[in-house]
PDB file of C-alpha atoms in Angstrom:
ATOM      1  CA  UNK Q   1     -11.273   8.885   7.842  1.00  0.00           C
ATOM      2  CA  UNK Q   2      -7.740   9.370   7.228  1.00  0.00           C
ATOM      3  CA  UNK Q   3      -4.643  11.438   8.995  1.00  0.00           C
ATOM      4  CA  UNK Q   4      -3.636  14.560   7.227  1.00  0.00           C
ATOM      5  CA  UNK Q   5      -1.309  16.978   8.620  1.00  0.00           C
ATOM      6  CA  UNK Q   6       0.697  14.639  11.014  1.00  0.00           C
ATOM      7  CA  UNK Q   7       2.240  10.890  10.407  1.00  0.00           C
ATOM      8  CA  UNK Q   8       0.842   9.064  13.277  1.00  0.00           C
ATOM      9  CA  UNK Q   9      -1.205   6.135  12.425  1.00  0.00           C
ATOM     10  CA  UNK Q  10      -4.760   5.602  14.072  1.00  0.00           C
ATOM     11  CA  UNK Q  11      -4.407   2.717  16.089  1.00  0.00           C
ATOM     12  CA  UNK Q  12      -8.129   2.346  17.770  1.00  0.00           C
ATOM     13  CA  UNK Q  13     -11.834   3.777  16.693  1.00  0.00           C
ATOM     14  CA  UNK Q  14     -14.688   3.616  18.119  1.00  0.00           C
ATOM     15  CA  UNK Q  15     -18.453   3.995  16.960  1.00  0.00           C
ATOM     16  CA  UNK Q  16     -21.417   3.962  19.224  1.00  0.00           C
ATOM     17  CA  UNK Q  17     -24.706   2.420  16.927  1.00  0.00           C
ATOM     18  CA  UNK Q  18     -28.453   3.426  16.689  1.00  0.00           C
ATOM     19  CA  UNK Q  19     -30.981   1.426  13.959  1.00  0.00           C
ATOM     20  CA  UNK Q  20     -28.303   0.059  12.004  1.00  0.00           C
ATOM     21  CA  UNK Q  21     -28.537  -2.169   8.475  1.00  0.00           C
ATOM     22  CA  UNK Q  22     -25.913  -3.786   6.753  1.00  0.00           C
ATOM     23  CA  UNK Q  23     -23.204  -2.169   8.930  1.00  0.00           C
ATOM     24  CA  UNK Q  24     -19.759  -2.885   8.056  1.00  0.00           C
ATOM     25  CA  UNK Q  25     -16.081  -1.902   9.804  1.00  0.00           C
ATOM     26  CA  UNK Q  26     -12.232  -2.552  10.046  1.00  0.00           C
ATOM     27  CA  UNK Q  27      -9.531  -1.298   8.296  1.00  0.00           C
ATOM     28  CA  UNK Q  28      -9.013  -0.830   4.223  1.00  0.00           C
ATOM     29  CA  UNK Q  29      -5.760   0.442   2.139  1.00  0.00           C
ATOM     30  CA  UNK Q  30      -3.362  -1.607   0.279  1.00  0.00           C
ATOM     31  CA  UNK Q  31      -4.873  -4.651   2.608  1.00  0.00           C
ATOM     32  CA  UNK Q  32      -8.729  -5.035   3.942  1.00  0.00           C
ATOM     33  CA  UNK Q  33     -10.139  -6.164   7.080  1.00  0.00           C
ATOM     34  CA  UNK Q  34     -13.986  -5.552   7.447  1.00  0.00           C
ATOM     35  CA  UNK Q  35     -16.200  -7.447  10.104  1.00  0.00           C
ATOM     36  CA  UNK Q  36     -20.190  -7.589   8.927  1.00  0.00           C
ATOM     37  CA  UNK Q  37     -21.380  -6.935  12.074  1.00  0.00           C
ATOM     38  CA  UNK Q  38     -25.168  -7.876  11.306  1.00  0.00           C
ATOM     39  CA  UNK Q  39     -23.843 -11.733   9.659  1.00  0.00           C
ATOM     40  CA  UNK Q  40     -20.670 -11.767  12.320  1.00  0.00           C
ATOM     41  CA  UNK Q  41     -18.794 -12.775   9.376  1.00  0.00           C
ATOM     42  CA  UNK Q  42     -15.134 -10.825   8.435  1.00  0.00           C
ATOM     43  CA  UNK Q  43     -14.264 -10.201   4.623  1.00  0.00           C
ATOM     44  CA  UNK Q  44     -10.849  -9.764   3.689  1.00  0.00           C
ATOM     45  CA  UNK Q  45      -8.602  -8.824   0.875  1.00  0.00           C
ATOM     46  CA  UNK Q  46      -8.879 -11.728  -2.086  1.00  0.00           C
ATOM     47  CA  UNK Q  47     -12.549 -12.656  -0.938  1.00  0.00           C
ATOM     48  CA  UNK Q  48     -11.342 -14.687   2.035  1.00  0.00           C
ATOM     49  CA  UNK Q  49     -14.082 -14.862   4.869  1.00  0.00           C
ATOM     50  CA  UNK Q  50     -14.372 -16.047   8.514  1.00  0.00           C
ATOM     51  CA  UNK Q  51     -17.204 -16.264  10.250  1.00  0.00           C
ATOM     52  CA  UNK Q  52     -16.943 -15.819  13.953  1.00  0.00           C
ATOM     53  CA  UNK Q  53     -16.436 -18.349  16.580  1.00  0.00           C
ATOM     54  CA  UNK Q  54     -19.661 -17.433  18.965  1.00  0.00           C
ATOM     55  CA  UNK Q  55     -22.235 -14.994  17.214  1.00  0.00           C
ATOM     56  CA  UNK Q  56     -22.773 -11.867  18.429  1.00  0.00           C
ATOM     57  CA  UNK Q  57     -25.538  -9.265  17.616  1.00  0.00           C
ATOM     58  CA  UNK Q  58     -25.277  -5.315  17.296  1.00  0.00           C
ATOM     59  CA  UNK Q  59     -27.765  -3.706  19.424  1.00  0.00           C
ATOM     60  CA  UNK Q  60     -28.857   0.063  19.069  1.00  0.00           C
ATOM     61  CA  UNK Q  61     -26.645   1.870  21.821  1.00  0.00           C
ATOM     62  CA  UNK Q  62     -24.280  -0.414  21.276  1.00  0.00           C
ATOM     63  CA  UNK Q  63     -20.275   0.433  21.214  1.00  0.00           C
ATOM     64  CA  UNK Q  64     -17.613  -1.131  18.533  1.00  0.00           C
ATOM     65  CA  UNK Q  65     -14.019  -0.594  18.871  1.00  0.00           C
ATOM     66  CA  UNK Q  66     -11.574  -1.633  16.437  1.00  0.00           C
ATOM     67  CA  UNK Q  67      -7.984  -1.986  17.463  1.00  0.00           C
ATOM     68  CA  UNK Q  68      -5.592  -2.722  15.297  1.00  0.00           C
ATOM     69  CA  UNK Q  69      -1.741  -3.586  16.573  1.00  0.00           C
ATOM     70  CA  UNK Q  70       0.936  -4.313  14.281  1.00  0.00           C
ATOM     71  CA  UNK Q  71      -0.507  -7.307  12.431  1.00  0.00           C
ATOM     72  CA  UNK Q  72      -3.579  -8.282  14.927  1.00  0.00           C
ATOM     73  CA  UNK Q  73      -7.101  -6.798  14.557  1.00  0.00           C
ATOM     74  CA  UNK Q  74      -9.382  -6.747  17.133  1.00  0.00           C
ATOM     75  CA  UNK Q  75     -12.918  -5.639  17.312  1.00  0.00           C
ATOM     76  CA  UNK Q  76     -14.820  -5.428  20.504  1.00  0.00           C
ATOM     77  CA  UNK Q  77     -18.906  -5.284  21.458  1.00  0.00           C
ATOM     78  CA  UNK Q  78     -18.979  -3.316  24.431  1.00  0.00           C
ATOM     79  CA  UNK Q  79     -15.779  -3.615  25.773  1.00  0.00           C
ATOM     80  CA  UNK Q  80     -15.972  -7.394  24.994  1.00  0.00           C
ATOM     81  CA  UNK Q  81     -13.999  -8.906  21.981  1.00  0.00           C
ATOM     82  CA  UNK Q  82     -16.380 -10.513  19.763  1.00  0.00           C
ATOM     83  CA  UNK Q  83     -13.909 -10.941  16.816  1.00  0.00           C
ATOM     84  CA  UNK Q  84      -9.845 -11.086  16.386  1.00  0.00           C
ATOM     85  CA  UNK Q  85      -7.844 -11.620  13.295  1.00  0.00           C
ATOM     86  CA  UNK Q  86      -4.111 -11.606  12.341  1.00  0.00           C
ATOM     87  CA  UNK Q  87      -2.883 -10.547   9.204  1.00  0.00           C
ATOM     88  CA  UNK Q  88       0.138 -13.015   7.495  1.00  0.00           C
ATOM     89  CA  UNK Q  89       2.155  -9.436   6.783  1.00  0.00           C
ATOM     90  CA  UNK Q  90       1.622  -6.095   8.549  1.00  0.00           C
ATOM     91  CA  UNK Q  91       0.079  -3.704   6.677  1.00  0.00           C
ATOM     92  CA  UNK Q  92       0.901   0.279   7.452  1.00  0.00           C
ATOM     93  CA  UNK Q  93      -1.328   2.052   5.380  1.00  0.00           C
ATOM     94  CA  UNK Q  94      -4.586   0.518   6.476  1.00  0.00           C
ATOM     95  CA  UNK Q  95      -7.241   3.842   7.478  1.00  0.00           C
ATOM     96  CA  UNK Q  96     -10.458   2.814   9.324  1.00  0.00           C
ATOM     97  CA  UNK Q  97     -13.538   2.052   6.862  1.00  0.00           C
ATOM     98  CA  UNK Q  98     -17.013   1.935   7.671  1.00  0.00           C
ATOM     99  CA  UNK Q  99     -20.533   1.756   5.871  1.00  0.00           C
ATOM    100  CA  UNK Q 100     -23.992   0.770   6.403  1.00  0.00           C
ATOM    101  CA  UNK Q 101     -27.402   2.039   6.717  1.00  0.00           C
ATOM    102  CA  UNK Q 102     -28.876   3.728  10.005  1.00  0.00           C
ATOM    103  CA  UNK Q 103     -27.347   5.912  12.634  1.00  0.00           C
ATOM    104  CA  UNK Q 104     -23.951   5.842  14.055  1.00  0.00           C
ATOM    105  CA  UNK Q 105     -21.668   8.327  15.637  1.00  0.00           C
ATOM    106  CA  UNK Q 106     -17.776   8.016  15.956  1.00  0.00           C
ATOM    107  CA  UNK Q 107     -17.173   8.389  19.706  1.00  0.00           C
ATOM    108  CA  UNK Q 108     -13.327   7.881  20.075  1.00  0.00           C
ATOM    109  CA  UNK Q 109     -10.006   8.282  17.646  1.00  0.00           C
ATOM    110  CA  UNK Q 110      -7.129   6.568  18.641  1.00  0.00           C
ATOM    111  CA  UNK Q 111      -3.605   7.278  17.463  1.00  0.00           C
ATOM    112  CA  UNK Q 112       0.002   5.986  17.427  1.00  0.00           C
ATOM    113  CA  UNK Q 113       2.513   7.877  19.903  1.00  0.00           C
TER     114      UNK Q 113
END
């Protein structure tokens, strides 16, 4: 998912899960952010990974948002943050990324005034 025809940045995604495997999703471009959201665990550029503070579990009907403001990430489980990360340098050309197997449907785009 990328902008074309406009400049403004996506800011905010969401994606509402069904039966989900080995679902990934954050931000990728010059930098990566990517939270494993079936080992809670984020992977980032230079194979740096962080492993969240209290586990959480993707449920089907579940809702992830990713928010990302100038250099802090944030990803949320149903409206409650279950992961945040700041980048040392912000990054501007980071578009949202996503894989897995199973259902999912984006529900909500986001983007920059």
């Amino acid at each position: 998912m990328q902008t074309e025809g406009h400049s403004r940045n996506i800011t905010a995604f969401e994606i509402k899960v069904g039966q989900i495997e080995d679902f990934r999703v954050g931000w990728a471009g010059d930098e990566f952010v990517i939270l494993d959201c079936l080992n809670a665990k984020l992977h980032m550029k230079g194979g740096a990974t962080v492993s969240a503070k209290t586990p959480f579990k993707m449920v089907n009907g579940g809702v992830i948002r990713c928010i990302r403001s100038a250099r802090v990430f944030t990803w949320e489980l149903n409206g409650k943050i279950v992961f945040q990360h700041a980048l040392e340098a912000q990054s501007t050309s980071l578009i949202p990324a996503f894989k897995g197997k199973g259902a999912w449907q984006i529900t909500n785009v986001v983007l920059a005034n």
